[in-house]
Amino acid sequence: MVFVTKFRHKVFADRHLSRMEEIMRDVCADFEAELIEFNGENNHVHLLVNHPPKVAVARLVNSLKGVSSRRLRQEFPDLVQHYYRANKLWSGSYFAGSVGGAPLSVVKQYIEQQNRPV
């Protein structure tokens, strides 16, 4: 999955991404899903998630984006300036793709190689 910030604004530093990974791991656990790999850059994040077929991707995405947005706003007052119109951190869109045929090691390597900000 890939989530981008509203208007692709450069928002995140490493400390934001580290906390966001913890938050998203907790949300995945609530859905009986596993966050296998997480990384991001200053305006987007990549997630490799293993989720059961009974979990609708749209519901999982909605929770991941909603909970992370809410908690980051509470924990990092410096991010408030990036919450445009209706207090939204994330763009309304997302990318979700299946990697059932690709080796997970290749996908994990791609995510690990993101240019994470300092």
Short mmCIF file of N, CA and C in Angstrom, two decimals:
data_model
loop_
_atom_site.label_atom_id
_atom_site.label_comp_id
_atom_site.label_asym_id
_atom_site.label_seq_id
_atom_site.Cartn_x
_atom_site.Cartn_y
_atom_site.Cartn_z
N MET A 1 0.84 -1.17 0.00
CA MET A 1 0.00 0.00 0.00
C MET A 1 0.89 1.23 0.00
N VAL A 2 0.39 2.28 -0.63
CA VAL A 2 1.09 3.56 -0.62
C VAL A 2 0.07 4.64 -0.27
N PHE A 3 0.41 5.47 0.71
CA PHE A 3 -0.42 6.62 1.09
C PHE A 3 0.41 7.87 0.86
N VAL A 4 -0.21 8.90 0.28
CA VAL A 4 0.49 10.17 0.07
C VAL A 4 -0.18 11.27 0.90
N THR A 5 0.60 12.25 1.26
CA THR A 5 0.06 13.37 2.03
C THR A 5 -0.81 14.25 1.14
N LYS A 6 -1.67 15.01 1.77
CA LYS A 6 -2.55 15.94 1.06
C LYS A 6 -1.68 16.91 0.26
N PHE A 7 -1.96 17.05 -1.01
CA PHE A 7 -1.23 17.92 -1.93
C PHE A 7 0.25 17.55 -2.05
N ARG A 8 0.61 16.34 -1.64
CA ARG A 8 2.00 15.85 -1.69
C ARG A 8 2.97 16.78 -0.96
N HIS A 9 2.47 17.45 0.07
CA HIS A 9 3.34 18.33 0.86
C HIS A 9 4.36 17.50 1.61
N LYS A 10 5.54 18.05 1.76
CA LYS A 10 6.63 17.38 2.47
C LYS A 10 6.42 17.60 3.96
N VAL A 11 6.02 16.55 4.64
CA VAL A 11 5.55 16.65 6.01
C VAL A 11 6.43 15.92 7.01
N PHE A 12 6.88 14.72 6.67
CA PHE A 12 7.44 13.81 7.66
C PHE A 12 8.96 13.89 7.81
N ALA A 13 9.38 13.77 9.05
CA ALA A 13 10.78 13.53 9.39
C ALA A 13 10.85 12.10 9.94
N ASP A 14 12.04 11.63 10.21
CA ASP A 14 12.21 10.26 10.70
C ASP A 14 11.40 10.00 11.97
N ARG A 15 11.36 10.97 12.88
CA ARG A 15 10.62 10.77 14.13
C ARG A 15 9.13 10.56 13.89
N HIS A 16 8.58 11.24 12.89
CA HIS A 16 7.17 11.05 12.55
C HIS A 16 6.94 9.66 11.97
N LEU A 17 7.85 9.25 11.08
CA LEU A 17 7.70 7.94 10.44
C LEU A 17 7.89 6.81 11.45
N SER A 18 8.80 6.99 12.39
CA SER A 18 9.00 5.95 13.41
C SER A 18 7.74 5.75 14.25
N ARG A 19 7.13 6.83 14.67
CA ARG A 19 5.89 6.74 15.45
C ARG A 19 4.75 6.20 14.61
N MET A 20 4.70 6.64 13.34
CA MET A 20 3.63 6.18 12.46
C MET A 20 3.71 4.66 12.26
N GLU A 21 4.91 4.13 12.17
CA GLU A 21 5.06 2.68 12.02
C GLU A 21 4.47 1.96 13.23
N GLU A 22 4.72 2.46 14.42
CA GLU A 22 4.15 1.84 15.63
C GLU A 22 2.62 1.89 15.59
N ILE A 23 2.09 3.04 15.24
CA ILE A 23 0.64 3.21 15.17
C ILE A 23 0.03 2.24 14.15
N MET A 24 0.65 2.16 12.98
CA MET A 24 0.11 1.31 11.93
C MET A 24 0.24 -0.17 12.27
N ARG A 25 1.27 -0.55 13.00
CA ARG A 25 1.38 -1.94 13.45
C ARG A 25 0.22 -2.29 14.39
N ASP A 26 -0.11 -1.35 15.29
CA ASP A 26 -1.23 -1.57 16.21
C ASP A 26 -2.55 -1.70 15.46
N VAL A 27 -2.77 -0.84 14.48
CA VAL A 27 -4.01 -0.90 13.70
C VAL A 27 -4.10 -2.22 12.96
N CYS A 28 -3.00 -2.63 12.35
CA CYS A 28 -2.99 -3.92 11.63
C CYS A 28 -3.33 -5.07 12.58
N ALA A 29 -2.76 -5.04 13.77
CA ALA A 29 -3.04 -6.09 14.75
C ALA A 29 -4.53 -6.15 15.08
N ASP A 30 -5.18 -4.99 15.16
CA ASP A 30 -6.62 -4.94 15.43
C ASP A 30 -7.42 -5.64 14.33
N PHE A 31 -6.88 -5.67 13.12
CA PHE A 31 -7.55 -6.32 11.99
C PHE A 31 -7.04 -7.73 11.75
N GLU A 32 -6.26 -8.26 12.68
CA GLU A 32 -5.63 -9.57 12.52
C GLU A 32 -4.75 -9.62 11.28
N ALA A 33 -4.13 -8.49 10.99
CA ALA A 33 -3.21 -8.36 9.86
C ALA A 33 -1.80 -8.12 10.41
N GLU A 34 -0.82 -8.27 9.55
CA GLU A 34 0.57 -8.09 9.97
C GLU A 34 1.24 -7.07 9.06
N LEU A 35 1.83 -6.04 9.67
CA LEU A 35 2.62 -5.06 8.93
C LEU A 35 4.01 -5.67 8.79
N ILE A 36 4.33 -6.15 7.61
CA ILE A 36 5.59 -6.84 7.37
C ILE A 36 6.73 -5.86 7.17
N GLU A 37 6.47 -4.80 6.41
CA GLU A 37 7.50 -3.81 6.13
C GLU A 37 6.87 -2.44 6.06
N PHE A 38 7.60 -1.43 6.55
CA PHE A 38 7.12 -0.05 6.54
C PHE A 38 8.31 0.86 6.29
N ASN A 39 8.10 1.85 5.44
CA ASN A 39 9.09 2.91 5.26
C ASN A 39 8.39 4.05 4.53
N GLY A 40 9.06 5.16 4.46
CA GLY A 40 8.46 6.28 3.77
C GLY A 40 9.45 7.38 3.50
N GLU A 41 8.96 8.39 2.84
CA GLU A 41 9.72 9.60 2.57
C GLU A 41 8.95 10.76 3.18
N ASN A 42 9.34 11.97 2.85
CA ASN A 42 8.72 13.10 3.53
C ASN A 42 7.29 13.38 3.09
N ASN A 43 6.82 12.74 2.00
CA ASN A 43 5.45 12.99 1.55
C ASN A 43 4.64 11.73 1.23
N HIS A 44 5.17 10.56 1.57
CA HIS A 44 4.40 9.33 1.36
C HIS A 44 4.99 8.19 2.18
N VAL A 45 4.18 7.14 2.34
CA VAL A 45 4.64 5.94 3.05
C VAL A 45 4.29 4.70 2.23
N HIS A 46 5.11 3.67 2.39
CA HIS A 46 4.89 2.37 1.78
C HIS A 46 4.66 1.35 2.89
N LEU A 47 3.68 0.51 2.72
CA LEU A 47 3.40 -0.55 3.69
C LEU A 47 3.26 -1.87 2.95
N LEU A 48 3.87 -2.90 3.50
CA LEU A 48 3.66 -4.26 3.03
C LEU A 48 2.88 -4.95 4.12
N VAL A 49 1.62 -5.29 3.82
CA VAL A 49 0.71 -5.82 4.84
C VAL A 49 0.19 -7.18 4.40
N ASN A 50 0.24 -8.12 5.32
CA ASN A 50 -0.37 -9.43 5.12
C ASN A 50 -1.68 -9.42 5.90
N HIS A 51 -2.78 -9.49 5.18
CA HIS A 51 -4.08 -9.44 5.87
C HIS A 51 -4.95 -10.60 5.44
N PRO A 52 -5.83 -11.05 6.34
CA PRO A 52 -6.72 -12.16 6.00
C PRO A 52 -7.74 -11.74 4.95
N PRO A 53 -8.21 -12.68 4.14
CA PRO A 53 -9.16 -12.34 3.08
C PRO A 53 -10.48 -11.76 3.59
N LYS A 54 -10.81 -12.01 4.86
CA LYS A 54 -12.07 -11.49 5.40
C LYS A 54 -12.00 -9.98 5.64
N VAL A 55 -10.81 -9.41 5.58
CA VAL A 55 -10.63 -7.97 5.82
C VAL A 55 -10.67 -7.23 4.49
N ALA A 56 -11.63 -6.33 4.35
CA ALA A 56 -11.71 -5.51 3.15
C ALA A 56 -10.57 -4.49 3.16
N VAL A 57 -9.87 -4.41 2.05
CA VAL A 57 -8.73 -3.49 1.96
C VAL A 57 -9.17 -2.06 2.26
N ALA A 58 -10.30 -1.65 1.75
CA ALA A 58 -10.78 -0.28 1.97
C ALA A 58 -10.99 0.01 3.46
N ARG A 59 -11.51 -0.94 4.21
CA ARG A 59 -11.71 -0.74 5.66
C ARG A 59 -10.37 -0.62 6.38
N LEU A 60 -9.42 -1.47 6.00
CA LEU A 60 -8.10 -1.42 6.61
C LEU A 60 -7.41 -0.10 6.30
N VAL A 61 -7.46 0.33 5.06
CA VAL A 61 -6.86 1.60 4.66
C VAL A 61 -7.50 2.76 5.41
N ASN A 62 -8.82 2.75 5.50
CA ASN A 62 -9.53 3.82 6.20
C ASN A 62 -9.07 3.92 7.65
N SER A 63 -8.92 2.80 8.30
CA SER A 63 -8.46 2.80 9.69
C SER A 63 -7.00 3.24 9.79
N LEU A 64 -6.15 2.71 8.93
CA LEU A 64 -4.73 3.08 8.97
C LEU A 64 -4.55 4.58 8.81
N LYS A 65 -5.22 5.15 7.81
CA LYS A 65 -5.08 6.58 7.55
C LYS A 65 -5.75 7.42 8.64
N GLY A 66 -6.93 7.03 9.06
CA GLY A 66 -7.66 7.80 10.07
C GLY A 66 -6.98 7.81 11.42
N VAL A 67 -6.59 6.63 11.89
CA VAL A 67 -5.95 6.54 13.21
C VAL A 67 -4.59 7.22 13.20
N SER A 68 -3.80 6.99 12.15
CA SER A 68 -2.47 7.62 12.10
C SER A 68 -2.59 9.14 12.03
N SER A 69 -3.53 9.64 11.26
CA SER A 69 -3.72 11.09 11.15
C SER A 69 -4.10 11.69 12.50
N ARG A 70 -5.03 11.07 13.16
CA ARG A 70 -5.51 11.57 14.45
C ARG A 70 -4.41 11.54 15.51
N ARG A 71 -3.72 10.43 15.60
CA ARG A 71 -2.68 10.30 16.65
C ARG A 71 -1.47 11.18 16.37
N LEU A 72 -1.08 11.29 15.12
CA LEU A 72 0.06 12.16 14.80
C LEU A 72 -0.27 13.62 15.09
N ARG A 73 -1.50 14.02 14.80
CA ARG A 73 -1.91 15.40 15.09
C ARG A 73 -1.85 15.67 16.59
N GLN A 74 -2.24 14.68 17.40
CA GLN A 74 -2.22 14.84 18.86
C GLN A 74 -0.80 14.85 19.40
N GLU A 75 0.05 14.00 18.87
CA GLU A 75 1.39 13.81 19.44
C GLU A 75 2.45 14.76 18.88
N PHE A 76 2.21 15.32 17.70
CA PHE A 76 3.19 16.21 17.07
C PHE A 76 2.52 17.52 16.66
N PRO A 77 2.48 18.49 17.58
CA PRO A 77 1.84 19.77 17.26
C PRO A 77 2.45 20.46 16.04
N ASP A 78 3.72 20.16 15.73
CA ASP A 78 4.36 20.78 14.57
C ASP A 78 3.74 20.33 13.25
N LEU A 79 2.99 19.25 13.25
CA LEU A 79 2.36 18.77 12.03
C LEU A 79 1.03 19.47 11.73
N VAL A 80 0.49 20.17 12.70
CA VAL A 80 -0.85 20.75 12.53
C VAL A 80 -0.93 21.64 11.30
N GLN A 81 0.14 22.34 10.99
CA GLN A 81 0.12 23.23 9.81
C GLN A 81 -0.08 22.47 8.50
N HIS A 82 0.15 21.17 8.51
CA HIS A 82 0.01 20.36 7.30
C HIS A 82 -1.37 19.73 7.17
N TYR A 83 -2.24 19.96 8.12
CA TYR A 83 -3.58 19.38 8.06
C TYR A 83 -4.51 20.35 7.33
N TYR A 84 -4.59 20.17 6.03
CA TYR A 84 -5.36 21.07 5.19
C TYR A 84 -6.84 20.71 5.21
N ARG A 85 -7.67 21.69 4.99
CA ARG A 85 -9.12 21.49 4.83
C ARG A 85 -9.66 20.25 5.53
N ALA A 86 -10.49 20.46 6.46
CA ALA A 86 -11.15 19.38 7.22
C ALA A 86 -10.16 18.55 8.01
N ASN A 87 -9.03 19.14 8.37
CA ASN A 87 -8.03 18.47 9.19
C ASN A 87 -7.58 17.13 8.64
N LYS A 88 -7.24 17.09 7.38
CA LYS A 88 -6.79 15.85 6.74
C LYS A 88 -5.30 15.90 6.47
N LEU A 89 -4.60 14.89 6.94
CA LEU A 89 -3.18 14.76 6.65
C LEU A 89 -2.97 14.05 5.32
N TRP A 90 -3.78 13.03 5.06
CA TRP A 90 -3.61 12.18 3.89
C TRP A 90 -4.47 12.61 2.72
N SER A 91 -3.99 12.34 1.54
CA SER A 91 -4.80 12.48 0.34
C SER A 91 -5.94 11.47 0.43
N GLY A 92 -7.03 11.72 -0.24
CA GLY A 92 -8.16 10.80 -0.21
C GLY A 92 -7.91 9.51 -0.96
N SER A 93 -6.88 9.49 -1.78
CA SER A 93 -6.60 8.30 -2.58
C SER A 93 -5.51 7.44 -1.92
N TYR A 94 -5.33 6.25 -2.45
CA TYR A 94 -4.27 5.36 -1.99
C TYR A 94 -4.00 4.35 -3.09
N PHE A 95 -2.86 3.68 -3.00
CA PHE A 95 -2.55 2.59 -3.90
C PHE A 95 -2.47 1.30 -3.10
N ALA A 96 -3.14 0.29 -3.56
CA ALA A 96 -3.04 -1.04 -2.95
C ALA A 96 -2.87 -2.04 -4.08
N GLY A 97 -1.84 -2.83 -3.97
CA GLY A 97 -1.57 -3.84 -4.98
C GLY A 97 -1.29 -5.17 -4.33
N SER A 98 -1.52 -6.21 -5.09
CA SER A 98 -1.26 -7.56 -4.61
C SER A 98 0.13 -7.98 -5.06
N VAL A 99 0.86 -8.63 -4.18
CA VAL A 99 2.20 -9.10 -4.54
C VAL A 99 2.29 -10.60 -4.38
N GLY A 100 1.19 -11.28 -4.58
CA GLY A 100 1.15 -12.72 -4.41
C GLY A 100 2.13 -13.45 -5.32
N GLY A 101 2.40 -12.92 -6.52
CA GLY A 101 3.29 -13.59 -7.45
C GLY A 101 4.74 -13.14 -7.34
N ALA A 102 4.97 -12.02 -6.70
CA ALA A 102 6.34 -11.50 -6.58
C ALA A 102 6.99 -12.02 -5.31
N PRO A 103 8.29 -12.26 -5.36
CA PRO A 103 8.98 -12.66 -4.12
C PRO A 103 8.91 -11.54 -3.09
N LEU A 104 8.52 -11.87 -1.87
CA LEU A 104 8.41 -10.86 -0.83
C LEU A 104 9.73 -10.16 -0.57
N SER A 105 10.84 -10.85 -0.77
CA SER A 105 12.14 -10.23 -0.53
C SER A 105 12.36 -9.04 -1.46
N VAL A 106 11.88 -9.13 -2.69
CA VAL A 106 12.03 -8.03 -3.65
C VAL A 106 11.19 -6.83 -3.22
N VAL A 107 9.96 -7.08 -2.79
CA VAL A 107 9.08 -6.00 -2.34
C VAL A 107 9.65 -5.36 -1.08
N LYS A 108 10.11 -6.17 -0.13
CA LYS A 108 10.70 -5.64 1.10
C LYS A 108 11.92 -4.78 0.79
N GLN A 109 12.75 -5.24 -0.15
CA GLN A 109 13.94 -4.48 -0.52
C GLN A 109 13.56 -3.13 -1.11
N TYR A 110 12.54 -3.10 -1.97
CA TYR A 110 12.08 -1.85 -2.56
C TYR A 110 11.64 -0.87 -1.47
N ILE A 111 10.86 -1.36 -0.51
CA ILE A 111 10.37 -0.50 0.57
C ILE A 111 11.53 -0.01 1.44
N GLU A 112 12.47 -0.88 1.75
CA GLU A 112 13.61 -0.50 2.57
C GLU A 112 14.46 0.57 1.91
N GLN A 113 14.46 0.63 0.58
CA GLN A 113 15.32 1.57 -0.13
C GLN A 113 14.72 2.95 -0.32
N GLN A 114 13.59 3.22 0.30
CA GLN A 114 13.01 4.56 0.22
C GLN A 114 13.97 5.56 0.88
N ASN A 115 14.00 6.77 0.38
CA ASN A 115 14.88 7.80 0.93
C ASN A 115 14.26 8.43 2.15
N ARG A 116 14.36 7.75 3.26
CA ARG A 116 13.76 8.20 4.51
C ARG A 116 14.44 9.48 4.97
N PRO A 117 13.65 10.52 5.33
CA PRO A 117 14.26 11.77 5.78
C PRO A 117 14.88 11.61 7.17
N VAL A 118 15.77 12.52 7.49
CA VAL A 118 16.43 12.48 8.80
C VAL A 118 15.75 13.38 9.80
#
